[in-house]
PDB file of C-alpha atoms in Angstrom:
ATOM      1  CA  UNK A  34      -0.615  -9.681  -5.855  1.00 50.00           C
ATOM      2  CA  UNK A  35      -2.959 -11.415  -8.247  1.00 60.00           C
ATOM      3  CA  UNK A  36      -6.204  -9.600  -8.995  1.00 89.00           C
ATOM      4  CA  UNK A  37      -9.508 -10.136  -7.196  1.00 94.00           C
ATOM      5  CA  UNK A  38     -13.017  -9.250  -8.624  1.00 95.00           C
ATOM      6  CA  UNK A  39     -15.866  -8.290  -6.174  1.00 97.00           C
ATOM      7  CA  UNK A  40     -19.380  -6.903  -6.699  1.00 97.00           C
ATOM      8  CA  UNK A  41     -19.375  -3.197  -6.021  1.00 96.00           C
ATOM      9  CA  UNK A  42     -22.209  -3.431  -3.525  1.00 97.00           C
ATOM     10  CA  UNK A  43     -24.664  -5.775  -1.802  1.00 98.00           C
ATOM     11  CA  UNK A  44     -27.611  -5.445   0.437  1.00 97.00           C
ATOM     12  CA  UNK A  45     -28.782  -7.539   3.312  1.00 96.00           C
ATOM     13  CA  UNK A  46     -31.427  -7.662   5.910  1.00 96.00           C
ATOM     14  CA  UNK A  47     -30.478  -7.531   9.576  1.00 97.00           C
ATOM     15  CA  UNK A  48     -30.157 -10.955  11.128  1.00 96.00           C
ATOM     16  CA  UNK A  49     -29.972 -12.770   7.912  1.00 96.00           C
ATOM     17  CA  UNK A  50     -26.845 -14.502   6.499  1.00 96.00           C
ATOM     18  CA  UNK A  51     -24.729 -12.751   3.947  1.00 97.00           C
ATOM     19  CA  UNK A  52     -22.595 -14.363   1.243  1.00 98.00           C
ATOM     20  CA  UNK A  53     -19.943 -12.093  -0.195  1.00 98.00           C
ATOM     21  CA  UNK A  54     -18.313 -13.506  -3.275  1.00 98.00           C
ATOM     22  CA  UNK A  55     -14.709 -13.010  -4.561  1.00 97.00           C
ATOM     23  CA  UNK A  56     -13.276 -14.287  -7.892  1.00 97.00           C
ATOM     24  CA  UNK A  57      -9.527 -14.745  -8.176  1.00 95.00           C
ATOM     25  CA  UNK A  58      -8.988 -16.894 -11.238  1.00 95.00           C
ATOM     26  CA  UNK A  59      -5.230 -16.062 -11.454  1.00 93.00           C
ATOM     27  CA  UNK A  60      -4.374 -17.200  -7.913  1.00 93.00           C
ATOM     28  CA  UNK A  61      -1.123 -19.023  -7.552  1.00 91.00           C
ATOM     29  CA  UNK A  62      -0.647 -22.060  -5.485  1.00 87.00           C
ATOM     30  CA  UNK A  63       0.950 -20.303  -2.466  1.00 90.00           C
ATOM     31  CA  UNK A  64      -1.306 -17.225  -2.367  1.00 94.00           C
ATOM     32  CA  UNK A  65      -3.309 -16.694   0.827  1.00 96.00           C
ATOM     33  CA  UNK A  66      -6.893 -15.418   0.579  1.00 96.00           C
ATOM     34  CA  UNK A  67      -7.492 -12.696   3.049  1.00 97.00           C
ATOM     35  CA  UNK A  68     -10.587 -10.593   3.873  1.00 97.00           C
ATOM     36  CA  UNK A  69     -10.575  -7.304   5.615  1.00 97.00           C
ATOM     37  CA  UNK A  70     -13.378  -4.797   6.200  1.00 97.00           C
ATOM     38  CA  UNK A  71     -13.483  -1.073   6.815  1.00 95.00           C
ATOM     39  CA  UNK A  72     -16.203   0.831   8.607  1.00 94.00           C
ATOM     40  CA  UNK A  73     -16.633   4.472   8.037  1.00 88.00           C
ATOM     41  CA  UNK A  74     -13.967   6.580   9.731  1.00 87.00           C
ATOM     42  CA  UNK A  75     -12.054   3.524  11.001  1.00 92.00           C
ATOM     43  CA  UNK A  76      -9.028   1.641  10.044  1.00 93.00           C
ATOM     44  CA  UNK A  77      -9.257  -1.650   8.136  1.00 95.00           C
ATOM     45  CA  UNK A  78     -10.184  -4.642  10.316  1.00 97.00           C
ATOM     46  CA  UNK A  79      -8.941  -8.158   9.722  1.00 97.00           C
ATOM     47  CA  UNK A  80     -11.774 -10.572   9.246  1.00 98.00           C
ATOM     48  CA  UNK A  81     -10.416 -14.025   8.216  1.00 98.00           C
ATOM     49  CA  UNK A  82      -7.925 -15.717   5.920  1.00 97.00           C
ATOM     50  CA  UNK A  83      -7.249 -19.087   4.420  1.00 96.00           C
ATOM     51  CA  UNK A  84      -5.185 -21.106   2.044  1.00 96.00           C
ATOM     52  CA  UNK A  85      -6.962 -24.128   0.837  1.00 94.00           C
ATOM     53  CA  UNK A  86      -9.511 -25.351   3.423  1.00 93.00           C
ATOM     54  CA  UNK A  87     -12.592 -23.587   4.697  1.00 94.00           C
ATOM     55  CA  UNK A  88     -12.064 -21.471   7.814  1.00 96.00           C
ATOM     56  CA  UNK A  89     -14.244 -20.476  10.616  1.00 96.00           C
ATOM     57  CA  UNK A  90     -13.673 -17.773  13.312  1.00 95.00           C
ATOM     58  CA  UNK A  91     -15.843 -15.782  15.640  1.00 93.00           C
ATOM     59  CA  UNK A  92     -16.474 -13.091  13.012  1.00 93.00           C
ATOM     60  CA  UNK A  93     -17.173 -15.095   9.855  1.00 97.00           C
ATOM     61  CA  UNK A  94     -16.543 -18.208   7.767  1.00 98.00           C
ATOM     62  CA  UNK A  95     -14.533 -18.433   4.622  1.00 98.00           C
ATOM     63  CA  UNK A  96     -15.511 -20.910   1.990  1.00 98.00           C
ATOM     64  CA  UNK A  97     -12.753 -21.689  -0.619  1.00 97.00           C
ATOM     65  CA  UNK A  98     -13.644 -23.278  -3.944  1.00 96.00           C
ATOM     66  CA  UNK A  99     -11.891 -26.551  -4.586  1.00 95.00           C
ATOM     67  CA  UNK A 100      -9.853 -25.014  -7.547  1.00 95.00           C
ATOM     68  CA  UNK A 101      -9.243 -21.903  -5.349  1.00 96.00           C
ATOM     69  CA  UNK A 102     -10.380 -19.623  -8.123  1.00 96.00           C
ATOM     70  CA  UNK A 103     -13.045 -18.099  -6.078  1.00 97.00           C
ATOM     71  CA  UNK A 104     -14.095 -17.705  -2.364  1.00 97.00           C
ATOM     72  CA  UNK A 105     -17.055 -16.583  -0.365  1.00 98.00           C
ATOM     73  CA  UNK A 106     -17.035 -14.700   2.893  1.00 98.00           C
ATOM     74  CA  UNK A 107     -20.120 -15.755   5.034  1.00 98.00           C
ATOM     75  CA  UNK A 108     -21.466 -13.563   7.746  1.00 97.00           C
ATOM     76  CA  UNK A 109     -23.960 -15.945   9.545  1.00 95.00           C
ATOM     77  CA  UNK A 110     -26.202 -13.241  10.956  1.00 96.00           C
ATOM     78  CA  UNK A 111     -25.797  -9.726   9.679  1.00 96.00           C
ATOM     79  CA  UNK A 112     -26.026  -6.855  12.159  1.00 96.00           C
ATOM     80  CA  UNK A 113     -26.092  -3.158  11.468  1.00 96.00           C
ATOM     81  CA  UNK A 114     -22.501  -2.948  12.658  1.00 95.00           C
ATOM     82  CA  UNK A 115     -21.527  -5.162   9.759  1.00 97.00           C
ATOM     83  CA  UNK A 116     -22.265  -2.433   7.322  1.00 97.00           C
ATOM     84  CA  UNK A 117     -18.811  -1.801   5.812  1.00 97.00           C
ATOM     85  CA  UNK A 118     -16.671  -2.073   2.721  1.00 96.00           C
ATOM     86  CA  UNK A 119     -15.323  -5.721   2.488  1.00 97.00           C
ATOM     87  CA  UNK A 120     -12.004  -6.344   0.661  1.00 96.00           C
ATOM     88  CA  UNK A 121     -10.903  -9.706  -0.686  1.00 97.00           C
ATOM     89  CA  UNK A 122      -7.142  -9.833  -1.114  1.00 95.00           C
ATOM     90  CA  UNK A 123      -4.595 -12.335  -2.307  1.00 95.00           C
ATOM     91  CA  UNK A 124      -1.219 -12.205  -0.528  1.00 94.00           C
ATOM     92  CA  UNK A 125       1.734 -14.072  -1.934  1.00 92.00           C
ATOM     93  CA  UNK A 126       3.912 -15.986   0.521  1.00 87.00           C
ATOM     94  CA  UNK A 127       7.010 -13.933  -0.368  1.00 86.00           C
ATOM     95  CA  UNK A 128       8.199 -10.349   0.136  1.00 85.00           C
ATOM     96  CA  UNK A 129       5.603  -9.006  -2.253  1.00 85.00           C
ATOM     97  CA  UNK A 130       2.855 -10.383   0.110  1.00 87.00           C
ATOM     98  CA  UNK A 131       4.066  -8.373   3.117  1.00 91.00           C
ATOM     99  CA  UNK A 132       2.172  -5.250   1.968  1.00 90.00           C
ATOM    100  CA  UNK A 133      -1.576  -5.046   1.744  1.00 90.00           C
ATOM    101  CA  UNK A 134      -3.204  -3.687  -1.432  1.00 87.00           C
ATOM    102  CA  UNK A 135      -6.924  -3.059  -1.417  1.00 87.00           C
ATOM    103  CA  UNK A 136      -9.015  -3.048  -4.625  1.00 84.00           C
ATOM    104  CA  UNK A 137     -12.587  -1.600  -4.800  1.00 88.00           C
ATOM    105  CA  UNK A 138     -14.166  -3.909  -2.396  1.00 94.00           C
ATOM    106  CA  UNK A 139     -17.877  -4.625  -1.804  1.00 97.00           C
ATOM    107  CA  UNK A 140     -19.938  -2.086   0.084  1.00 97.00           C
ATOM    108  CA  UNK A 141     -22.353  -4.031   2.195  1.00 98.00           C
ATOM    109  CA  UNK A 142     -25.500  -2.317   3.271  1.00 97.00           C
ATOM    110  CA  UNK A 143     -27.555  -3.800   6.103  1.00 97.00           C
ATOM    111  CA  UNK A 144     -31.211  -2.908   6.411  1.00 96.00           C
ATOM    112  CA  UNK A 145     -32.979  -3.058   9.702  1.00 94.00           C
TER     113      UNK A 145
ATOM    114  CA  UNK B 184      -6.086  -7.054  24.665  1.00 55.00           C
ATOM    115  CA  UNK B 185      -4.971  -3.684  23.529  1.00 82.00           C
ATOM    116  CA  UNK B 186      -4.938  -3.079  19.794  1.00 94.00           C
ATOM    117  CA  UNK B 187      -2.753  -0.841  17.669  1.00 97.00           C
ATOM    118  CA  UNK B 188      -2.844   2.777  18.975  1.00 96.00           C
ATOM    119  CA  UNK B 189      -2.057   5.855  16.930  1.00 97.00           C
ATOM    120  CA  UNK B 190      -1.807   9.436  17.981  1.00 97.00           C
ATOM    121  CA  UNK B 191      -2.730  12.106  17.267  1.00 97.00           C
ATOM    122  CA  UNK B 192      -6.193  11.061  15.840  1.00 96.00           C
ATOM    123  CA  UNK B 193      -6.392  14.308  13.946  1.00 97.00           C
ATOM    124  CA  UNK B 194      -3.618  16.813  12.885  1.00 97.00           C
ATOM    125  CA  UNK B 195      -4.096  20.116  11.209  1.00 97.00           C
ATOM    126  CA  UNK B 196      -1.033  21.977  10.115  1.00 97.00           C
ATOM    127  CA  UNK B 197       0.226  24.637   7.693  1.00 97.00           C
ATOM    128  CA  UNK B 198       1.949  23.865   4.487  1.00 97.00           C
ATOM    129  CA  UNK B 199       5.703  23.672   4.972  1.00 97.00           C
ATOM    130  CA  UNK B 200       5.646  22.553   8.710  1.00 98.00           C
ATOM    131  CA  UNK B 201       6.956  19.222   9.852  1.00 98.00           C
ATOM    132  CA  UNK B 202       4.683  16.587  11.460  1.00 98.00           C
ATOM    133  CA  UNK B 203       5.387  13.548  13.582  1.00 98.00           C
ATOM    134  CA  UNK B 204       2.807  10.567  13.709  1.00 98.00           C
ATOM    135  CA  UNK B 205       3.102   7.970  16.408  1.00 98.00           C
ATOM    136  CA  UNK B 206       2.161   4.256  16.367  1.00 98.00           C
ATOM    137  CA  UNK B 207       2.125   1.842  19.302  1.00 97.00           C
ATOM    138  CA  UNK B 208       1.857  -1.655  17.869  1.00 96.00           C
ATOM    139  CA  UNK B 209       0.275  -4.723  19.565  1.00 96.00           C
ATOM    140  CA  UNK B 210       2.698  -6.029  22.217  1.00 94.00           C
ATOM    141  CA  UNK B 211       4.875  -8.843  20.929  1.00 92.00           C
ATOM    142  CA  UNK B 212       4.319  -8.097  17.245  1.00 95.00           C
ATOM    143  CA  UNK B 213       7.576  -7.911  15.419  1.00 94.00           C
ATOM    144  CA  UNK B 214       6.336  -6.407  12.156  1.00 95.00           C
ATOM    145  CA  UNK B 215       5.042  -2.856  11.841  1.00 97.00           C
ATOM    146  CA  UNK B 216       3.562  -1.149   8.786  1.00 97.00           C
ATOM    147  CA  UNK B 217       2.717   2.324   7.762  1.00 98.00           C
ATOM    148  CA  UNK B 218       0.102   2.974   5.019  1.00 97.00           C
ATOM    149  CA  UNK B 219      -1.889   5.985   3.899  1.00 96.00           C
ATOM    150  CA  UNK B 220      -5.372   6.302   2.523  1.00 94.00           C
ATOM    151  CA  UNK B 221      -6.513   9.409   0.647  1.00 90.00           C
ATOM    152  CA  UNK B 222     -10.263  10.309   0.591  1.00 82.00           C
ATOM    153  CA  UNK B 223     -12.082   7.518  -1.383  1.00 74.00           C
ATOM    154  CA  UNK B 224      -8.927   5.916  -2.428  1.00 79.00           C
ATOM    155  CA  UNK B 225      -7.320   2.613  -1.658  1.00 84.00           C
ATOM    156  CA  UNK B 226      -4.508   1.690   0.710  1.00 90.00           C
ATOM    157  CA  UNK B 227      -1.047   2.979  -0.224  1.00 93.00           C
ATOM    158  CA  UNK B 228       1.925   1.114   1.287  1.00 94.00           C
ATOM    159  CA  UNK B 229       4.657   3.381   2.727  1.00 97.00           C
ATOM    160  CA  UNK B 230       7.123   1.347   4.854  1.00 97.00           C
ATOM    161  CA  UNK B 231       7.435  -1.717   7.114  1.00 96.00           C
ATOM    162  CA  UNK B 232       9.815  -2.839   9.869  1.00 95.00           C
ATOM    163  CA  UNK B 233      10.590  -6.378  10.844  1.00 93.00           C
ATOM    164  CA  UNK B 234      12.545  -6.862  14.051  1.00 89.00           C
ATOM    165  CA  UNK B 235      15.997  -5.482  13.836  1.00 86.00           C
ATOM    166  CA  UNK B 236      16.204  -5.803  10.029  1.00 89.00           C
ATOM    167  CA  UNK B 237      16.582  -2.805   7.730  1.00 91.00           C
ATOM    168  CA  UNK B 238      13.101  -1.426   6.883  1.00 93.00           C
ATOM    169  CA  UNK B 239      11.454  -1.742   3.424  1.00 94.00           C
ATOM    170  CA  UNK B 240      11.066   1.832   2.470  1.00 95.00           C
ATOM    171  CA  UNK B 241      10.053   1.158  -1.057  1.00 94.00           C
ATOM    172  CA  UNK B 242       6.682   2.926  -0.656  1.00 94.00           C
ATOM    173  CA  UNK B 243       7.792   6.267   0.699  1.00 97.00           C
ATOM    174  CA  UNK B 244       6.698   8.756  -1.923  1.00 95.00           C
ATOM    175  CA  UNK B 245       9.539  11.316  -1.360  1.00 96.00           C
ATOM    176  CA  UNK B 246      12.613  12.003   0.723  1.00 97.00           C
ATOM    177  CA  UNK B 247      10.374  14.330   2.886  1.00 98.00           C
ATOM    178  CA  UNK B 248       8.927  11.113   4.540  1.00 98.00           C
ATOM    179  CA  UNK B 249      10.928   9.083   7.024  1.00 97.00           C
ATOM    180  CA  UNK B 250      10.100   6.545   9.726  1.00 97.00           C
ATOM    181  CA  UNK B 251      11.897   5.012  12.647  1.00 96.00           C
ATOM    182  CA  UNK B 252      11.055   2.188  15.122  1.00 95.00           C
ATOM    183  CA  UNK B 253      12.784   2.466  18.490  1.00 85.00           C
ATOM    184  CA  UNK B 254      13.440  -0.584  20.645  1.00 82.00           C
ATOM    185  CA  UNK B 255      11.386  -2.789  18.277  1.00 78.00           C
ATOM    186  CA  UNK B 256       8.091  -1.209  19.491  1.00 91.00           C
ATOM    187  CA  UNK B 257       6.891   2.326  19.000  1.00 95.00           C
ATOM    188  CA  UNK B 258       7.215   3.879  15.573  1.00 97.00           C
ATOM    189  CA  UNK B 259       7.166   7.456  14.417  1.00 98.00           C
ATOM    190  CA  UNK B 260       6.435   8.584  10.856  1.00 98.00           C
ATOM    191  CA  UNK B 261       7.809  12.006  10.183  1.00 98.00           C
ATOM    192  CA  UNK B 262       6.883  14.238   7.216  1.00 98.00           C
ATOM    193  CA  UNK B 263       9.070  17.266   6.569  1.00 98.00           C
ATOM    194  CA  UNK B 264       7.991  20.377   4.784  1.00 98.00           C
ATOM    195  CA  UNK B 265       4.373  19.172   4.375  1.00 98.00           C
ATOM    196  CA  UNK B 266       2.580  19.777   1.128  1.00 97.00           C
ATOM    197  CA  UNK B 267      -1.216  19.779   0.482  1.00 95.00           C
ATOM    198  CA  UNK B 268      -1.009  16.562  -1.297  1.00 94.00           C
ATOM    199  CA  UNK B 269       0.204  14.947   1.944  1.00 96.00           C
ATOM    200  CA  UNK B 270      -3.398  15.354   3.327  1.00 96.00           C
ATOM    201  CA  UNK B 271      -4.624  11.756   3.999  1.00 97.00           C
ATOM    202  CA  UNK B 272      -5.300   9.243   6.741  1.00 96.00           C
ATOM    203  CA  UNK B 273      -2.112   7.679   7.820  1.00 98.00           C
ATOM    204  CA  UNK B 274      -2.588   4.105   9.121  1.00 97.00           C
ATOM    205  CA  UNK B 275      -0.341   1.875  11.172  1.00 98.00           C
ATOM    206  CA  UNK B 276      -0.632  -1.912  11.353  1.00 97.00           C
ATOM    207  CA  UNK B 277       1.252  -4.587  13.134  1.00 97.00           C
ATOM    208  CA  UNK B 278       1.455  -8.398  12.788  1.00 96.00           C
ATOM    209  CA  UNK B 279       3.264 -11.120  14.707  1.00 95.00           C
ATOM    210  CA  UNK B 280       5.696 -11.543  11.908  1.00 92.00           C
ATOM    211  CA  UNK B 281       6.009 -10.967   8.200  1.00 92.00           C
ATOM    212  CA  UNK B 282       4.502 -13.180   5.650  1.00 91.00           C
ATOM    213  CA  UNK B 283       1.454 -13.583   3.436  1.00 91.00           C
ATOM    214  CA  UNK B 284      -0.295 -15.723   5.968  1.00 92.00           C
ATOM    215  CA  UNK B 285      -0.067 -13.225   8.687  1.00 94.00           C
ATOM    216  CA  UNK B 286      -3.066 -10.934   9.498  1.00 96.00           C
ATOM    217  CA  UNK B 287      -2.370  -7.323  10.001  1.00 97.00           C
ATOM    218  CA  UNK B 288      -4.124  -5.460  12.648  1.00 97.00           C
ATOM    219  CA  UNK B 289      -4.639  -1.739  12.111  1.00 97.00           C
ATOM    220  CA  UNK B 290      -5.031   1.355  14.287  1.00 96.00           C
ATOM    221  CA  UNK B 291      -7.804   3.951  13.565  1.00 94.00           C
ATOM    222  CA  UNK B 292      -5.236   6.170  11.834  1.00 96.00           C
ATOM    223  CA  UNK B 293      -4.151   9.900  12.049  1.00 97.00           C
ATOM    224  CA  UNK B 294      -6.207  12.203   9.729  1.00 97.00           C
ATOM    225  CA  UNK B 295      -3.739  14.748   8.554  1.00 97.00           C
ATOM    226  CA  UNK B 296      -4.901  17.880   6.977  1.00 97.00           C
ATOM    227  CA  UNK B 297      -2.574  20.374   5.380  1.00 97.00           C
ATOM    228  CA  UNK B 298      -3.820  23.884   4.964  1.00 94.00           C
TER     229      UNK B 298
END
């Protein structure tokens, strides 16, 4: 999978929006952009994914740049439960994309 | 609905023993994956199953590791003659089908400790 770059850590205040950036300048035309998060002592949790258009679901929104070389995960109102490591992943639409590979991710800290 | 269920949640065993880890995927999901995650490390792919097709075993680290999926549902990962380096959290995930556009849903894992 193509490489993604994320900040090591970010801080947010509770009940405020959070914008988590991800750069993926080598993305190919058929790569999907996925976001997962992992809370302490839990398995990874799927958050959202998209291909070209912005996406919204009950957990978050995903804003994808027009050239697809970057994306932003938006948590509209951070809660303490959102403190986790967030992983931005590119997944190819072929056999290589069947397995997930996590990079370093962004550790989000939420202050009350 | 019910998510991916793994058992046991914790397993402590002596070096050289065999262990079996179980995964119940989400009902109706045809694809099932095994990963492991060592302390502070990323996700390491082990094996995946898709329907009745032959599994992709390309991530299994040695021939001591094997997995099966019976009836297209429950899967068991077996580690024979365990070694200390096998200590990790073993994670199972499932998805509706294979493909880069398919979200994978994880269980909370089995924490395996080899003494």
